Amino acid sequence: MRSLGVFGTVTAALAFAAAAARAEPVLRPGDAVNGPYLSIEGVQVPLPAGPWTMAGLSERDELTSAALLRVEEGPASGAVLVQVSSRRVVGTWGLASACYRDDLPYVQTRAASDHDGSCAWVARVRTGPDASSAGGPDSVDPAWEAARRMAAERGWGLPAAWTLTGIRVSQPQASVQVRYALPQVPGPGQPAALWAWTAPTWDAVERGLHNLLDPAAGPLPSPLTAGLPLVGKHADTDGFSLSRAIWKTITFRVIGTTIDFTTNMVATGSIATSLALSSLPLLIGPWIYFGHEIAWQYWGGGTSHRDLPGLGIETGLSARAS
Amino acid sequence: MSRLSPAAALAVTALLTAAPQPLNAQTPAPAAHSPMSGVLAIDGKQVPLPEGAWTVAGDRTDGEGIHHRVLVQVQDGTVTGAVMIHATGKGVPAAWGLAPGCRRVDLPFAQIRYASDHDGSCAYVTTVAAGHEGPMDPAWVSALGTIGERRWRLPEHWAATVIRVSDRLGAVQVRYAFPLTDDALLVESLPGWTVGAWNAVEQGLLNRLDPQQSLPLPGGINAPNRDADAGGLTVPQAVWKTLTFRAVVTTLDFTSNAIAIGNLTTAALLSAWNTLTGPWVYLAHELAWDYFGATSTPDRDLPGLGEEAGILTGPT
């Protein structure tokens, strides 16, 4: 389990927040975002080809979020929602809650522990006032709400339904979550194409967390024109160390049954009686131990599994598009 | 849990928060043997340097793509500091595990912040009898040659802080070594200094450092002495898990006995033995898994300036 001293945390956070923040270009809502990536809170976030406009910005104590819209002619043709941990606070987010779902068309976890995580998913989302009210205020990021207001003020049409890929990379020093959204096209083809586009984008997001993106390089390819081969569905939602829990159950049961049987033998002097007395714990015990172990991993692992709202309620392919 | 005193935190914060300078993850490495200061860029990572001018004295890349670099600080013909850096090459995945020294229990400071099969962060403080005993890094051997050529005087005993941080994209290990004197302030302050340097090394792995800022030197910080914390054992969680598991099992055990026998007193007596012995078995099992099963990546040792000893002793 991670342990970080309070003063050590504050030292690092304060030391770099001031200097690094002033070194990044200051973007305000309405500004054009140029270049292949967005620099925000000491992290680089790769962007597809634009033009992109900063449409919403929100800074809370532990979190900064930014919503970008791609508008050329007509309605918005793309959206990016970025959420970055504040440099003032150090702490991991754990995996995104979407990465535990089994109703989404594509979900994958690259790494997960009690102090870091890297996962991605594809989902569909409905936006708009009715979607926000249905999901409640916690289902929509404030930066996205601000982006919707800007779009309304400037007469930019926003699709009511999107298909998005979400990528979260979280480490003790910094965390970033990015949602790349496209106007929804009915059918399974768009999510598949978007998932094929996710893998190299995921690599770029991880490099961006390390500030390793090349400013001279081009933007990410467009999700639907990259010509990337489709890949099979990845449905690895296992954020737990299931095999470890199983092995622990086996080893504990071996020890427990051995002690149990030996004790019964000493007390009764009969092998048959000892076997009979040990059989019930042998049958029921492993399930109790395993369930206890899984419960501790999920609720007591030390990682907050922080959920971050997005554009709205995210659903799988079974949700009807209007 | 590691703590830095308020004065130390303010000192480090003030020194690290400078006039704004543009962050540049691509800061080019200076030519060999030219003095440098602030932050060293190496293989897509940043390594913070203590105050003052540092000169590259040894530099090698091995067959695995690991970059070994040694910098020294010289004042009046005497080496007053050494920094040894190991860094994975760009794009070379790291499988270093933890530094073995982080698991030692004989050091004045040894701590593991986190560890898994794909990352880790740990640090320890040790002493080194430099130059003549124990395994030495090839870059340090090269540095000794440079030091000999230039007739610089070399301390025989060092106090060193070793910090290793790794993730899925790379790894870096930094040894900061300072002459071991009988200065009690240096001996007492080095563990506290280590916490601040550790934070900076972690940020450097993500290229989030201001290239112009240096770490303060040890001895300028009055920090409390630290007890060794070998880390790696989540004792408090293991104890809590023991309690919750025992509560569940004893409840089920007693209930099933009561139903079978129909007598509460007898049922309680039958459950008593398991309640007394079971928690110790569970706790021992839990601690064994925490210790031996914590990571599947073996701890890789990277040699340094010489054999690292646990007891901080003054020069003989």
XYZ file of C-alpha atoms in Angstrom:
638
model
C 0.000 0.000 0.000
C 1.325 3.404 -0.889
C 2.487 5.668 1.934
C 3.489 9.278 1.258
C 4.292 11.747 3.964
C 2.138 14.824 4.158
C 5.026 17.258 4.083
C 6.750 15.391 1.326
C 3.558 15.577 -0.682
C 3.072 19.263 -0.052
C 6.710 19.943 -0.844
C 6.524 18.330 -4.237
C 3.160 19.779 -5.107
C 3.922 23.369 -4.161
C 7.370 23.275 -5.637
C 6.244 22.452 -9.098
C 2.778 23.915 -9.288
C 3.901 27.520 -9.444
C 6.845 27.169 -11.785
C 5.354 24.691 -14.176
C 1.952 26.320 -14.336
C 3.399 29.593 -15.449
C 5.462 27.813 -18.104
C 2.382 26.431 -19.907
C 0.416 28.586 -22.334
C -2.616 30.005 -20.584
C -5.740 29.014 -22.477
C -9.113 30.592 -21.930
C -12.526 29.548 -23.172
C -12.835 30.608 -26.784
C -9.120 30.280 -27.563
C -7.931 28.171 -30.444
C -5.809 25.197 -29.406
C -2.901 24.795 -31.765
C -0.374 22.016 -32.021
C -0.573 18.259 -31.768
C -1.265 18.267 -28.056
C -2.770 20.256 -25.225
C -0.489 21.159 -22.309
C -2.405 21.240 -19.061
C -1.299 20.874 -15.429
C 2.108 19.551 -16.416
C 0.693 16.872 -18.720
C 0.554 16.649 -22.505
C -2.721 15.400 -24.011
C -2.568 14.300 -27.671
C -5.231 15.666 -29.990
C -6.594 14.539 -33.350
C -6.414 16.960 -36.231
C -8.388 20.139 -35.528
C -9.230 22.946 -35.564
C -9.948 22.776 -31.834
C -11.455 25.442 -29.640
C -11.227 25.555 -25.862
C -14.920 25.587 -25.050
C -15.008 24.897 -21.329
C -12.559 25.033 -18.449
C -13.064 24.041 -14.833
C -10.620 24.049 -11.939
C -11.476 22.395 -8.685
C -9.233 21.654 -5.724
C -7.914 18.350 -6.957
C -8.918 18.376 -10.585
C -8.690 20.510 -13.699
C -10.899 19.711 -16.672
C -11.053 21.147 -20.159
C -13.552 20.560 -22.952
C -12.551 21.161 -26.568
C -14.812 21.237 -29.603
C -13.924 20.812 -33.230
C -16.104 23.129 -35.306
C -15.503 23.879 -38.962
C -18.756 24.345 -40.814
C -22.013 23.167 -39.371
C -22.359 21.212 -36.149
C -19.400 20.167 -34.028
C -17.604 17.199 -35.552
C -15.658 16.163 -32.471
C -15.192 16.752 -28.773
C -12.411 16.068 -26.308
C -12.896 16.165 -22.550
C -9.662 16.210 -20.554
C -9.434 15.717 -16.796
C -6.065 16.075 -15.075
C -5.123 15.798 -11.443
C -4.022 19.053 -9.931
C -0.334 19.460 -9.138
C -1.352 20.811 -5.775
C -2.425 17.363 -4.666
C -0.713 14.021 -5.148
C -2.726 10.841 -5.247
C -3.887 8.189 -7.641
C -7.402 7.841 -9.061
C -7.369 4.107 -9.564
C -9.151 2.676 -12.577
C -12.116 4.361 -14.210
C -15.400 2.808 -13.114
C -16.209 2.171 -16.781
C -13.305 -0.278 -16.889
C -15.185 -2.601 -14.559
C -18.307 -2.711 -16.721
C -19.283 -5.698 -18.795
C -22.004 -3.971 -20.831
C -19.726 -1.801 -22.920
C -18.615 -2.922 -26.380
C -14.906 -2.529 -25.631
C -13.040 -2.374 -22.348
C -9.404 -3.114 -21.587
C -7.090 -2.753 -18.628
C -3.355 -2.628 -19.254
C -2.233 -2.288 -15.674
C -3.865 -2.026 -12.297
C -2.665 -2.023 -8.731
C -3.487 -0.299 -5.475
C -1.582 2.785 -6.613
C -1.881 3.056 -10.403
C -3.937 2.048 -13.370
C -4.221 2.277 -17.139
C -7.420 1.365 -18.902
C -9.644 2.331 -21.840
C -13.199 1.814 -22.960
C -15.648 2.645 -25.731
C -19.185 3.740 -24.981
C -22.089 5.698 -26.320
C -23.405 8.771 -24.567
C -26.374 11.021 -24.902
C -25.838 14.658 -24.072
C -28.098 17.660 -23.809
C -30.235 19.073 -21.014
C -32.507 16.045 -20.852
C -29.546 13.699 -20.491
C -28.015 15.837 -17.744
C -31.238 15.960 -15.776
C -31.687 12.204 -16.167
C -28.223 11.414 -14.886
C -28.065 14.134 -12.310
C -25.451 16.883 -11.960
C -22.739 14.377 -11.096
C -22.950 12.709 -14.489
C -21.643 15.717 -16.415
C -18.323 17.453 -16.023
C -18.581 21.208 -15.368
C -16.223 21.929 -18.271
C -18.575 20.065 -20.601
C -21.525 22.018 -19.262
C -19.611 25.200 -20.029
C -18.829 23.892 -23.518
C -22.498 23.253 -24.164
C -23.341 26.798 -23.109
C -20.665 28.230 -25.395
C -21.949 26.127 -28.286
C -25.465 27.441 -27.698
C -24.258 31.062 -27.508
C -22.254 30.771 -30.708
C -24.831 28.785 -32.622
C -22.728 25.665 -32.874
C -24.859 22.587 -33.247
C -24.001 19.770 -30.883
C -25.016 16.173 -31.614
C -27.407 14.722 -29.081
C -25.592 11.394 -29.174
C -21.913 10.567 -29.316
C -19.645 7.570 -29.488
C -16.542 8.016 -27.394
C -13.379 6.325 -26.306
C -12.229 6.995 -22.770
C -8.641 6.520 -21.631
C -7.430 6.833 -18.052
C -3.801 6.640 -16.961
C -3.214 7.110 -13.274
C 0.006 7.134 -11.258
C 0.820 8.413 -7.783
C 2.437 11.556 -9.208
C -0.189 12.463 -11.815
C -3.350 11.193 -13.431
C -5.136 12.006 -16.668
C -8.394 10.913 -18.212
C -9.345 11.794 -21.777
C -12.608 11.223 -23.619
C -12.464 11.530 -27.397
C -16.005 11.777 -28.769
C -17.486 11.610 -32.275
C -21.058 12.256 -33.419
C -22.777 8.905 -33.137
C -23.391 6.759 -36.183
C -25.842 3.902 -35.589
C -24.578 0.355 -35.822
C -21.543 -1.490 -34.482
C -19.105 -0.230 -37.112
C -18.270 3.075 -35.478
C -17.410 1.651 -32.039
C -15.211 -0.980 -33.705
C -13.348 1.621 -35.734
C -12.961 3.812 -32.677
C -11.555 0.904 -30.670
C -8.993 0.204 -33.386
C -7.933 3.830 -33.121
C -7.705 3.642 -29.314
C -4.562 1.512 -28.965
C -2.037 3.954 -30.500
C -3.886 6.873 -28.935
C -3.602 5.155 -25.560
C 0.167 4.880 -26.100
C 0.261 8.598 -26.861
C -1.718 9.471 -23.730
C 0.719 7.436 -21.619
C 3.676 9.187 -23.240
C 1.941 12.505 -22.743
C 1.721 11.838 -19.014
C 5.527 11.682 -19.153
C 5.761 14.810 -21.331
C 7.402 12.778 -24.087
C 5.265 13.942 -27.013
C 7.158 15.652 -29.800
C 5.849 19.168 -30.487
C 7.038 18.835 -34.083
C 5.041 15.677 -34.683
C 1.629 15.709 -36.286
C -1.692 15.274 -34.531
C -3.348 11.947 -33.950
C -4.930 10.451 -37.068
C -8.662 10.849 -37.418
C -10.492 7.914 -35.835
C -12.522 7.139 -38.921
C -9.969 7.814 -41.637
C -6.850 6.281 -40.161
C -7.361 3.089 -42.105
C -6.340 1.054 -39.107
C -7.216 -2.621 -39.192
C -10.051 -3.610 -36.924
C -9.051 -5.633 -33.916
C -11.051 -8.135 -31.993
C -13.109 -7.150 -29.025
C -11.166 -6.828 -25.844
C -13.304 -7.538 -22.874
C -10.857 -7.614 -20.033
C -12.592 -5.882 -17.194
C -10.663 -7.644 -14.515
C -9.257 -4.919 -12.328
C -8.653 -7.364 -9.499
C -5.786 -9.791 -9.049
C -8.166 -12.740 -9.329
C -5.454 -15.354 -9.680
C -3.731 -14.093 -6.544
C -6.959 -14.377 -4.552
C -7.472 -17.919 -5.809
C -3.962 -19.006 -4.899
C -4.278 -17.467 -1.464
C -7.545 -19.344 -0.984
C -5.865 -22.618 -1.890
C -2.843 -22.140 0.345
C -4.936 -20.986 3.281
C -7.315 -23.900 2.915
C -4.439 -26.388 2.829
C -3.049 -24.942 6.052
C -6.449 -24.596 7.697
C -7.629 -28.090 6.875
C -4.340 -29.634 7.991
C -4.532 -27.906 11.373
C -8.223 -28.620 11.676
C -7.803 -32.326 10.925
C -4.820 -32.668 13.249
C -6.686 -30.995 16.083
C -9.672 -33.246 15.592
C -7.430 -36.306 15.527
C -5.817 -35.314 18.813
C -9.235 -34.685 20.355
C -11.134 -37.713 19.015
C -8.462 -40.270 18.147
C -10.534 -41.343 15.141
C -9.621 -40.678 11.538
C -13.170 -41.086 10.303
C -14.544 -38.715 12.894
C -11.807 -36.202 12.191
C -12.523 -36.315 8.475
C -16.208 -35.835 9.073
C -15.601 -32.867 11.377
C -13.173 -31.268 8.906
C -15.369 -31.722 5.871
C -17.725 -28.814 6.495
C -14.975 -26.178 6.789
C -13.319 -27.722 3.762
C -16.475 -27.268 1.690
C -17.591 -23.869 2.917
C -14.338 -22.269 4.055
C -12.795 -21.550 0.653
C -15.854 -19.604 -0.486
C -15.840 -17.509 2.662
C -12.119 -16.815 2.352
C -12.341 -16.003 -1.349
C -15.330 -13.696 -0.903
C -13.583 -11.956 1.977
C -10.437 -11.518 -0.120
C -12.332 -10.060 -3.091
C -14.252 -7.694 -0.828
C -11.001 -6.358 0.662
C -9.453 -5.945 -2.768
C -12.410 -3.930 -3.996
C -13.282 -1.827 -0.962
C -10.144 -1.970 1.108
C -7.345 -1.898 -1.468
C -6.347 1.642 -0.651
C -7.260 3.060 -4.061
C -10.151 5.449 -4.200
C -11.465 4.246 -7.607
C -12.435 7.817 -8.269
C -15.233 8.278 -10.746
C -15.072 11.332 -12.996
C -18.195 12.562 -14.794
C -18.068 13.011 -18.531
C -20.444 14.129 -21.248
C -23.383 12.246 -19.769
C -24.451 8.695 -18.961
C -22.368 6.225 -20.909
C -24.058 3.142 -22.284
C -23.293 0.107 -24.391
C -24.500 -0.682 -27.886
C -27.892 -1.859 -26.710
C -29.023 1.705 -25.904
C -31.110 3.070 -28.741
C -29.871 6.107 -30.607
C -32.489 8.657 -31.394
C 5.178 7.095 7.137
C 7.803 9.530 5.920
C 7.493 13.144 7.111
C 9.469 16.269 6.453
C 9.528 18.940 9.140
C 7.686 22.190 8.349
C 10.947 24.090 8.182
C 12.424 21.581 5.790
C 9.335 21.615 3.627
C 9.371 25.387 3.439
C 13.068 25.436 2.652
C 12.754 22.954 -0.175
C 9.621 24.645 -1.491
C 11.230 28.081 -1.525
C 14.321 26.830 -3.301
C 12.433 24.836 -5.903
C 9.812 27.469 -6.731
C 11.755 29.919 -8.831
C 11.089 32.487 -11.520
C 9.190 30.840 -14.330
C 11.216 28.941 -16.866
C 9.805 27.060 -19.808
C 9.472 23.366 -19.214
C 11.246 21.372 -21.845
C 11.215 17.647 -21.748
C 13.690 17.623 -24.613
C 16.482 19.594 -22.874
C 19.606 18.442 -24.689
C 22.335 16.831 -22.654
C 25.421 19.050 -22.393
C 28.719 17.937 -23.761
C 30.690 15.584 -21.632
C 32.911 17.154 -18.960
C 31.252 20.584 -19.195
C 29.901 21.781 -15.860
C 26.147 21.661 -15.453
C 23.576 22.483 -12.829
C 19.876 22.324 -12.175
C 18.267 19.356 -13.870
C 19.969 16.755 -16.040
C 18.027 15.425 -19.022
C 18.821 11.814 -19.794
C 16.970 9.402 -22.058
C 13.628 11.164 -21.843
C 13.796 11.695 -18.087
C 14.874 14.497 -15.803
C 17.194 13.985 -12.851
C 17.455 16.791 -10.278
C 20.961 17.768 -9.213
C 21.956 19.315 -5.893
C 23.129 22.914 -5.847
C 26.359 23.844 -7.536
C 28.242 22.887 -10.666
C 28.566 19.224 -11.612
C 30.958 17.646 -14.084
C 30.409 14.403 -15.961
C 33.197 12.033 -14.963
C 31.905 8.732 -16.316
C 29.367 7.851 -18.987
C 28.478 4.468 -20.458
C 25.588 2.645 -22.074
C 25.494 -1.085 -21.575
C 24.245 -3.834 -23.862
C 20.753 -3.653 -22.367
C 20.377 0.012 -23.239
C 20.813 1.177 -19.636
C 22.606 4.487 -19.425
C 25.162 4.833 -16.608
C 26.390 8.339 -15.835
C 28.478 9.733 -12.994
C 28.784 13.400 -12.129
C 31.077 14.848 -9.494
C 31.326 18.158 -7.730
C 34.806 19.451 -7.021
C 35.879 22.231 -4.693
C 39.531 23.190 -4.212
C 40.744 19.950 -5.743
C 38.552 17.749 -3.556
C 35.502 15.805 -4.697
C 32.686 17.035 -2.471
C 29.817 15.168 -4.053
C 28.952 12.461 -6.541
C 25.752 11.631 -8.407
C 25.396 8.271 -10.101
C 22.489 7.803 -12.489
C 21.097 4.672 -14.071
C 18.379 5.242 -16.650
C 16.614 2.968 -19.085
C 16.918 3.995 -22.703
C 13.950 5.520 -24.473
C 11.466 2.861 -25.352
C 13.292 0.214 -23.319
C 10.874 -1.340 -20.852
C 12.088 -1.516 -17.282
C 11.981 -4.690 -15.217
C 14.148 -3.622 -12.327
C 11.826 -4.293 -9.414
C 12.846 -2.517 -6.231
C 16.369 -1.650 -5.254
C 17.496 -4.467 -2.917
C 18.668 -1.887 -0.386
C 15.074 -0.773 0.115
C 14.289 -4.076 1.808
C 17.178 -3.910 4.264
C 16.415 -3.543 7.930
C 19.906 -2.435 9.004
C 19.847 0.998 7.388
C 18.971 4.284 9.067
C 16.376 4.935 6.382
C 14.780 2.523 3.928
C 11.284 2.975 2.619
C 9.071 1.645 -0.130
C 6.320 3.982 -1.262
C 4.733 1.526 -3.655
C 5.590 -1.607 -5.597
C 3.910 -3.874 -8.093
C 4.907 -6.151 -10.950
C 5.210 -3.150 -13.269
C 6.422 -0.204 -11.159
C 7.960 0.806 -7.897
C 9.325 3.672 -5.860
C 11.732 3.296 -2.984
C 14.687 4.956 -1.324
C 17.305 4.266 1.299
C 20.259 5.895 3.016
C 23.527 4.092 3.444
C 27.250 4.563 3.844
C 29.866 3.577 1.308
C 33.568 2.905 1.569
C 34.250 4.134 -1.917
C 36.641 2.890 -4.514
C 38.165 -0.267 -3.208
C 35.646 -2.827 -2.040
C 32.467 -4.383 -3.303
C 30.887 -4.229 -6.741
C 31.361 -0.951 -8.573
C 29.502 0.470 -11.490
C 31.548 0.646 -14.714
C 30.811 4.365 -15.024
C 32.134 4.870 -11.491
C 35.277 2.940 -12.395
C 35.666 5.289 -15.350
C 35.028 8.255 -13.076
C 37.767 7.069 -10.714
C 40.126 7.129 -13.667
C 39.092 10.695 -14.484
C 39.491 11.731 -10.860
C 42.936 10.170 -10.752
C 44.020 11.887 -13.961
C 43.003 15.266 -12.640
C 44.554 14.532 -9.241
C 41.383 15.331 -7.379
C 41.233 14.125 -3.816
C 38.557 11.541 -3.168
C 36.831 10.940 0.183
C 37.198 7.411 1.454
C 33.806 7.275 3.089
C 30.512 8.525 1.757
C 26.962 8.959 2.990
C 24.606 8.135 0.141
C 20.958 8.412 -0.678
C 19.717 5.925 -3.258
C 16.391 6.518 -4.993
C 14.798 4.199 -7.536
C 11.572 5.008 -9.406
C 10.156 2.956 -12.234
C 6.963 2.638 -14.213
C 5.864 0.945 -17.408
C 7.576 3.513 -19.615
C 10.968 3.695 -17.932
C 13.068 3.623 -14.812
C 15.715 5.722 -13.136
C 17.933 5.148 -10.140
C 19.932 7.973 -8.630
C 22.665 7.772 -5.994
C 23.496 11.073 -4.331
C 26.712 10.665 -2.376
C 28.351 13.181 -0.043
C 31.578 12.901 1.996
C 30.871 11.266 5.321
C 32.240 13.549 7.995
C 31.625 13.612 11.659
C 29.148 16.363 11.057
C 26.143 15.243 13.017
C 23.889 17.532 11.037
C 24.716 15.751 7.772
C 24.187 12.344 9.316
C 20.917 13.339 10.914
C 19.546 15.425 8.060
C 20.202 13.056 5.155
C 17.053 10.946 5.687
C 14.916 14.084 5.785
C 16.670 15.442 2.708
C 15.980 12.142 0.962
C 12.212 12.692 1.074
C 12.451 15.972 -0.847
C 14.920 14.535 -3.359
C 12.689 11.477 -3.766
C 9.711 13.649 -4.652
C 11.817 15.464 -7.226
C 13.113 12.243 -8.795
C 9.510 10.993 -9.129
C 8.504 14.234 -10.828
C 11.580 14.009 -13.037
C 10.472 10.625 -14.365
C 7.448 12.505 -15.733
C 9.566 15.448 -16.963
C 7.779 17.916 -14.713
C 10.825 19.655 -13.237
C 11.922 23.211 -13.850
C 15.235 22.687 -15.684
C 16.888 25.580 -13.876
C 16.134 24.496 -10.330
C 18.466 22.491 -8.121
C 17.975 20.476 -4.999
C 19.290 22.075 -1.844
C 22.390 20.488 -0.346
C 22.036 18.274 2.711
C 23.113 19.936 5.900
C 21.184 23.043 5.015
C 18.057 21.332 6.256
C 17.417 20.525 9.872
C 15.250 17.448 9.719
C 14.579 14.874 12.433
C 16.335 11.556 12.356
C 14.326 8.771 10.838
C 13.744 5.210 11.939
C 14.338 2.561 9.332
C 11.168 1.471 7.663
C 11.786 -1.588 5.536
C 8.332 -1.260 4.073
C 6.764 -3.875 1.845
C 4.646 -5.258 4.668
C 1.149 -3.920 4.978
C 0.879 -4.852 8.632
C -2.092 -2.643 9.568
C -4.194 -3.965 6.683
C -3.245 -7.547 7.501
C -4.402 -7.038 11.080
C -7.721 -5.556 10.007
C -8.262 -8.382 7.544
C -7.580 -10.869 10.322
C -10.199 -9.254 12.526
C -12.893 -9.117 9.860
C -12.232 -12.660 8.685
C -12.293 -13.959 12.229
C -15.596 -12.176 12.900
C -17.204 -13.827 9.870
C -15.816 -17.289 10.497
C -16.502 -17.376 14.231
C -20.077 -16.270 13.639
C -20.627 -19.022 11.105
C -18.796 -21.559 13.229
C -20.781 -20.788 16.358
C -24.069 -20.714 14.472
C -23.503 -24.075 12.823
C -22.413 -25.617 16.139
C -25.434 -24.217 17.927
C -27.791 -25.589 15.282
C -26.117 -29.001 15.320
C -25.803 -29.365 19.075
C -28.664 -27.228 20.359
C -26.621 -25.935 23.289
C -25.137 -22.447 23.255
C -22.493 -23.137 25.901
C -21.190 -26.191 24.147
C -21.227 -24.390 20.823
C -19.200 -21.542 22.308
C -16.635 -23.929 23.751
C -16.236 -25.674 20.416
C -15.709 -22.341 18.658
C -13.269 -21.110 21.279
C -10.281 -23.110 20.095
C -10.585 -21.830 16.522
C -11.098 -18.298 17.760
C -7.895 -18.456 19.781
C -5.645 -20.073 17.184
C -7.238 -19.118 13.881
C -6.307 -15.424 13.821
C -2.599 -16.192 14.208
C -2.698 -18.653 11.340
C -4.544 -16.152 9.156
C -2.215 -13.276 10.046
C 0.923 -15.314 9.400
C -0.486 -16.461 6.077
C -1.384 -12.898 5.126
C 2.068 -11.511 6.043
C 3.793 -14.297 4.148
C 1.835 -13.437 1.004
C 2.536 -9.722 1.446
C 6.255 -10.336 1.764
C 6.918 -13.106 -0.713
C 4.086 -12.407 -3.123
C 4.279 -8.617 -3.352
C 5.776 -8.469 -6.843
C 6.616 -10.914 -9.521
C 9.485 -8.756 -10.795
C 12.772 -9.759 -9.178
C 14.710 -6.954 -7.522
C 17.613 -6.072 -9.743
C 20.735 -4.747 -8.105
C 22.621 -1.954 -9.851
C 26.143 -1.542 -8.468
C 27.233 1.819 -7.176
C 30.281 3.414 -5.640
C 31.233 0.353 -3.628
C 29.934 -1.873 -0.892
C 27.050 -0.265 0.937
C 27.011 -0.675 4.681
C 24.196 -0.158 7.090
C 25.771 1.522 10.053
C 26.632 5.175 9.675
C 30.138 5.381 11.043
C 32.627 8.155 10.755
C 35.883 7.822 8.850
C 38.518 5.672 10.519
